[in-house]
Coordinates of C-alpha atoms in Angstrom, one line a residue:
M672 CA 94.1 -137.2 -174.5
A673 CA 96.2 -135.3 -172.7
E674 CA 99.9 -134.4 -172.7
N675 CA 101.9 -135.9 -169.2
N676 CA 101.7 -133.8 -166.8
T677 CA 104.6 -134.1 -164.0
R678 CA 102.8 -131.1 -162.3
P679 CA 99.8 -132.4 -160.2
L680 CA 95.8 -131.0 -161.3
K681 CA 93.9 -128.1 -158.6
I682 CA 90.8 -126.5 -159.8
I683 CA 89.4 -123.8 -157.7
A684 CA 86.1 -123.5 -159.3
G685 CA 82.7 -121.0 -157.9
A686 CA 79.4 -120.2 -159.5
D687 CA 76.4 -117.7 -159.3
S688 CA 73.2 -119.1 -157.9
F689 CA 72.3 -119.5 -161.4
G690 CA 75.2 -122.0 -162.6
C691 CA 75.8 -123.6 -158.8
A692 CA 73.4 -127.0 -159.4
L693 CA 76.1 -127.5 -162.3
K694 CA 79.1 -126.4 -160.3
D695 CA 78.4 -129.0 -157.4
A696 CA 77.5 -131.8 -160.4
L697 CA 81.2 -130.9 -161.8
I698 CA 83.0 -131.1 -158.5
D699 CA 81.1 -134.2 -157.8
H700 CA 82.6 -135.8 -161.0
L701 CA 86.2 -133.6 -160.4
R702 CA 86.6 -135.5 -156.7
S703 CA 85.2 -139.0 -158.7
L704 CA 88.5 -138.7 -160.8
S705 CA 90.7 -138.3 -158.0
I706 CA 91.3 -133.8 -159.2
D707 CA 92.3 -132.0 -156.1
V708 CA 89.1 -128.6 -156.1
E709 CA 89.0 -126.3 -153.7
D710 CA 85.0 -124.5 -153.9
I711 CA 84.9 -121.4 -153.8
G712 CA 80.6 -121.3 -153.2
T713 CA 78.3 -119.2 -154.8
D714 CA 77.9 -115.4 -154.6
K715 CA 77.7 -112.9 -157.3
Y716 CA 78.7 -113.5 -161.4
Y717 CA 81.7 -110.9 -161.0
S718 CA 82.7 -111.8 -157.9
V719 CA 83.6 -115.2 -158.3
G720 CA 84.5 -114.3 -162.0
E721 CA 87.4 -112.3 -159.9
E722 CA 88.6 -114.5 -157.2
I723 CA 88.8 -117.3 -159.7
G724 CA 90.6 -114.8 -162.9
R725 CA 93.0 -113.9 -159.3
R726 CA 94.3 -116.7 -158.4
V727 CA 94.9 -118.7 -161.4
S728 CA 96.9 -115.6 -162.6
L729 CA 98.9 -115.6 -159.6
A730 CA 98.9 -119.2 -160.1
A731 CA 99.7 -118.8 -164.2
S732 CA 103.5 -117.2 -163.2
Q733 CA 104.5 -119.7 -161.2
T734 CA 106.5 -123.2 -162.0
E735 CA 106.3 -125.0 -158.9
G736 CA 103.5 -126.3 -157.3
P737 CA 100.6 -127.3 -158.8
E738 CA 98.9 -126.4 -162.7
V739 CA 95.7 -124.4 -161.2
R740 CA 93.2 -123.8 -164.0
G741 CA 89.2 -122.3 -162.8
L742 CA 86.3 -123.9 -163.2
L743 CA 83.0 -121.0 -163.1
A744 CA 79.5 -121.2 -163.9
C745 CA 76.5 -118.6 -164.3
G746 CA 73.8 -118.4 -166.0
T747 CA 75.1 -118.3 -169.7
G748 CA 78.5 -118.9 -168.9
V749 CA 79.3 -115.3 -170.6
G750 CA 79.2 -113.4 -167.5
V751 CA 82.3 -115.2 -165.5
S752 CA 84.5 -115.7 -168.1
I753 CA 84.4 -111.9 -168.7
F754 CA 85.0 -110.7 -165.1
A755 CA 88.0 -114.3 -165.2
N756 CA 89.7 -112.9 -167.7
K757 CA 90.0 -109.6 -166.8
F758 CA 93.3 -111.0 -165.3
P759 CA 96.9 -111.1 -167.6
G760 CA 97.5 -115.1 -168.2
V761 CA 93.9 -116.8 -167.7
Y762 CA 92.5 -117.8 -171.1
A763 CA 88.6 -118.1 -169.9
S764 CA 86.4 -119.6 -172.4
T765 CA 82.6 -120.1 -171.9
C766 CA 81.9 -124.0 -173.7
E767 CA 78.5 -125.2 -174.6
S768 CA 80.0 -128.4 -176.3
I769 CA 82.7 -130.8 -175.8
E770 CA 83.7 -129.1 -180.0
E771 CA 84.1 -126.1 -178.3
A772 CA 85.7 -127.2 -175.2
A773 CA 88.0 -128.9 -176.8
N774 CA 89.1 -126.4 -179.3
T775 CA 89.5 -123.9 -176.8
R776 CA 92.0 -126.1 -175.2
S777 CA 93.8 -127.0 -178.0
I778 CA 93.7 -123.4 -179.4
N779 CA 94.4 -121.3 -176.6
N780 CA 95.4 -123.3 -173.5
C781 CA 91.6 -122.4 -171.6
N782 CA 93.0 -122.4 -168.4
V783 CA 89.2 -121.0 -167.0
L784 CA 86.5 -123.2 -168.3
A785 CA 82.7 -121.3 -167.9
V786 CA 79.4 -122.6 -168.4
G787 CA 76.2 -121.8 -168.2
G788 CA 74.0 -123.7 -165.5
M789 CA 70.2 -121.9 -167.1
K790 CA 71.6 -123.8 -170.7
T791 CA 74.1 -127.0 -169.9
P792 CA 72.3 -130.4 -168.4
R793 CA 74.6 -132.2 -166.4
E794 CA 75.1 -134.8 -168.9
T795 CA 76.8 -132.8 -171.4
G796 CA 78.9 -130.4 -169.0
I797 CA 80.9 -134.2 -167.0
E798 CA 81.5 -135.0 -171.6
I799 CA 82.4 -131.1 -171.9
L800 CA 84.6 -131.2 -168.1
N801 CA 86.3 -134.5 -169.7
T802 CA 87.0 -133.3 -173.7
W803 CA 88.7 -130.2 -171.5
L804 CA 91.0 -132.1 -169.2
D805 CA 91.4 -134.6 -171.6
T806 CA 92.4 -132.5 -174.6
S807 CA 96.3 -130.3 -174.4
F808 CA 97.6 -127.4 -175.5
K809 CA 98.2 -127.9 -179.5
A810 CA 96.8 -131.6 -179.8
P811 CA 94.0 -132.6 -182.8
C812 CA 90.7 -131.2 -181.9
P813 CA 88.1 -130.2 -184.6
A814 CA 88.6 -126.9 -186.0
S815 CA 92.2 -129.1 -187.2
E816 CA 89.5 -131.8 -188.7
G817 CA 91.3 -133.9 -185.8
A818 CA 95.0 -134.0 -187.7
P819 CA 98.3 -132.4 -185.8
W820 CA 98.7 -128.6 -186.4
P821 CA 100.7 -127.1 -189.3
A822 CA 103.5 -127.0 -187.8
D823 CA 103.4 -122.9 -188.1
L824 CA 99.9 -122.6 -186.7
S825 CA 101.8 -124.3 -183.8
E826 CA 104.2 -122.2 -183.6
F827 CA 101.9 -119.2 -183.8
F828 CA 99.9 -120.6 -180.2
D829 CA 103.2 -120.6 -178.5
K830 CA 103.9 -117.2 -179.5
S831 CA 100.4 -115.8 -179.5
L832 CA 100.2 -116.7 -176.2
Q833 CA 103.3 -114.7 -174.8
E834 CA 102.7 -111.7 -176.8
M835 CA 99.0 -111.5 -175.1
A836 CA 100.1 -112.4 -171.2
Q837 CA 102.5 -108.8 -172.8
I838 CA 99.9 -107.2 -173.0
P839 CA 98.8 -105.3 -169.9
N840 CA 102.3 -104.7 -169.2
K841 CA 103.0 -102.5 -172.8
T842 CA 102.8 -98.5 -171.4
Q843 CA 104.7 -97.1 -175.1
F844 CA 101.8 -95.4 -177.2
G845 CA 102.2 -97.5 -180.8
T846 CA 103.5 -100.7 -179.2
C847 CA 99.7 -102.4 -178.5
A848 CA 97.0 -101.4 -180.8
I849 CA 94.1 -101.8 -177.7
C850 CA 95.9 -100.2 -175.0
C851 CA 96.3 -97.0 -178.0
L852 CA 93.3 -97.1 -179.2
S853 CA 92.3 -96.9 -175.6
K854 CA 94.4 -93.8 -174.4
N855 CA 93.7 -92.0 -177.4
R856 CA 89.9 -92.1 -177.6
E857 CA 88.3 -89.4 -175.7
F858 CA 84.4 -89.4 -175.1
T859 CA 81.8 -87.9 -177.8
P860 CA 78.0 -86.9 -178.0
V861 CA 75.4 -89.7 -179.1
E862 CA 73.9 -87.2 -181.6
I863 CA 70.5 -89.6 -182.2
M864 CA 70.5 -90.1 -178.1
P865 CA 70.2 -86.7 -176.9
G866 CA 72.3 -87.2 -173.0
G867 CA 74.4 -89.4 -174.1
S868 CA 78.6 -90.0 -174.8
M869 CA 80.2 -92.6 -175.7
K870 CA 84.4 -93.6 -175.9
I871 CA 85.2 -96.9 -178.1
V872 CA 88.2 -98.9 -176.9
R873 CA 88.4 -100.9 -179.3
E874 CA 86.2 -102.0 -183.0
S875 CA 86.0 -105.1 -185.0
P876 CA 84.4 -106.9 -182.6
T877 CA 83.8 -103.0 -181.3
S878 CA 83.5 -101.9 -177.3
A879 CA 82.9 -99.5 -176.2
I880 CA 82.3 -97.4 -172.2
V881 CA 78.8 -95.2 -172.6
K882 CA 77.7 -93.2 -170.0
F883 CA 73.9 -91.1 -170.4
K884 CA 72.5 -89.5 -168.0
A885 CA 69.8 -89.0 -165.6
G886 CA 66.8 -88.6 -167.3
S887 CA 67.6 -89.4 -170.8
V888 CA 66.1 -92.2 -173.2
E889 CA 66.7 -94.5 -175.7
P890 CA 64.1 -94.4 -178.1
A891 CA 63.2 -97.8 -179.8
H892 CA 66.2 -99.2 -181.7
H893 CA 67.9 -102.4 -183.3
H894 CA 71.4 -103.3 -183.8
T895 CA 73.0 -105.7 -186.6
F896 CA 75.2 -107.4 -183.8
G897 CA 74.6 -108.9 -180.8
H898 CA 75.4 -107.3 -177.5
D899 CA 75.9 -106.9 -173.8
L900 CA 76.4 -104.7 -171.3
I901 CA 77.9 -105.0 -167.6
V902 CA 76.5 -101.8 -165.5
L903 CA 79.5 -99.9 -164.1
K904 CA 77.2 -98.2 -162.0
G905 CA 73.4 -96.0 -161.9
K906 CA 70.5 -97.5 -163.1
K907 CA 68.6 -98.0 -166.0
K908 CA 65.6 -100.0 -167.5
V909 CA 65.4 -102.4 -171.0
W910 CA 62.5 -102.4 -172.1
N911 CA 63.4 -105.9 -174.8
L912 CA 59.8 -104.6 -177.5
T913 CA 60.7 -108.3 -179.9
K914 CA 60.8 -110.6 -176.4
K915 CA 58.1 -108.4 -174.7
D916 CA 61.1 -108.4 -171.6
S917 CA 62.3 -106.0 -169.7
Y918 CA 65.0 -105.6 -166.8
D919 CA 65.5 -102.9 -164.3
L920 CA 70.0 -102.8 -164.0
T921 CA 72.3 -101.5 -161.5
E922 CA 75.8 -101.3 -160.8
G923 CA 77.1 -105.3 -161.6
D924 CA 74.7 -105.8 -163.5
F925 CA 74.5 -107.7 -166.8
L926 CA 72.2 -107.9 -169.8
F927 CA 73.0 -109.9 -173.6
T928 CA 71.3 -108.5 -176.5
P929 CA 70.6 -110.9 -179.6
A930 CA 71.2 -108.9 -182.9
G931 CA 67.8 -107.4 -184.2
D932 CA 66.5 -107.3 -180.8
V933 CA 64.6 -104.3 -180.8
H934 CA 64.6 -102.2 -177.3
R935 CA 64.0 -99.4 -175.5
V936 CA 65.8 -97.5 -172.5
K937 CA 65.5 -95.0 -169.9
Y938 CA 68.1 -93.8 -167.9
F939 CA 66.8 -93.1 -163.9
E940 CA 70.1 -92.6 -162.3
D941 CA 73.4 -91.4 -164.1
T942 CA 75.0 -94.3 -165.5
E943 CA 77.8 -95.3 -166.6
F944 CA 78.5 -98.7 -168.5
F945 CA 80.8 -101.2 -170.8
I946 CA 79.4 -102.4 -174.0
R947 CA 80.5 -104.6 -176.8
W948 CA 79.4 -105.5 -179.7
D949 CA 80.0 -108.8 -181.8
G950 CA 81.0 -107.2 -184.4
H951 CA 80.6 -103.2 -186.4
W952 CA 78.4 -100.8 -183.6
D953 CA 75.7 -99.2 -185.5
I954 CA 72.1 -98.4 -184.9
F955 CA 69.1 -98.5 -186.0
L956 CA 65.9 -96.2 -184.9
D957 CA 62.5 -97.8 -184.8
E958 CA 60.8 -95.3 -182.7
D959 CA 60.9 -91.4 -182.1
L960 CA 61.8 -89.9 -178.6
E961 CA 58.2 -88.2 -178.9
G962 CA 57.1 -91.3 -179.0
A963 CA 60.3 -93.3 -176.5
K964 CA 59.2 -91.1 -173.8
A965 CA 54.9 -91.2 -174.0
A966 CA 55.5 -94.9 -174.4
I967 CA 57.8 -95.0 -171.0
E968 CA 54.9 -93.0 -168.7
K969 CA 52.2 -95.2 -169.7
E970 CA 54.9 -98.2 -168.8
I971 CA 56.2 -96.5 -165.5

């Protein structure tokens, strides 16, 4: 069970349209436990993720008043957590099981719980929420096989949270590997994808900002690792040939493509997006450029 905390608990909750039903059920459960809940309602996943991340971050810097945590829900729980985690002092985790909820509270001191309304039943969501509420930072958990954490790991957990909170404040080259990568890298052409350029901002797992000129085409290809992306501006269409489905994406849209899925892309405007692979970046072409253009012309 969680350690005794003299500060009362307040939870700020929000969701997009895919997660609102689960969010409402979890709010009802929280209120049945007499926990103070503020429901900010339903909006685009990036809007609710940003709002709750910002408010939890602000509260994390304060020593008085209630302990403030966040509860977010979207279709998968991934999109809302991405945007909440953009704020210092926020440790948002997407949880699909009680084991994940226990681990992330114990190891990461997770203060924003994200759940997926399209894949998590109400009863499972309540079990996940209860575990998240009842597990304290550094408590025994499945990852520790139910045993107390050794002193060296317990000390590491404390230091890691302090160090992570300082990352946005480090401005000198050489102080933070992630910041150095993002400042020293420039956009370079993607040679096998005419019209495209990419700037790696983190490696292993790889994150990058990618640009494509209007009219560009990505021939059918696949990657060793799954990847998720968020469109920053522009308009594109992705055909997932493995799943026989297609997606029209514009500014703010999110898409996850599983490892190995063959997909083809057409850019209708100058487009920029952030993309993160689950491992190293690689690419394997499954058709040539002319074949891709011909296939797209028939489709459109």
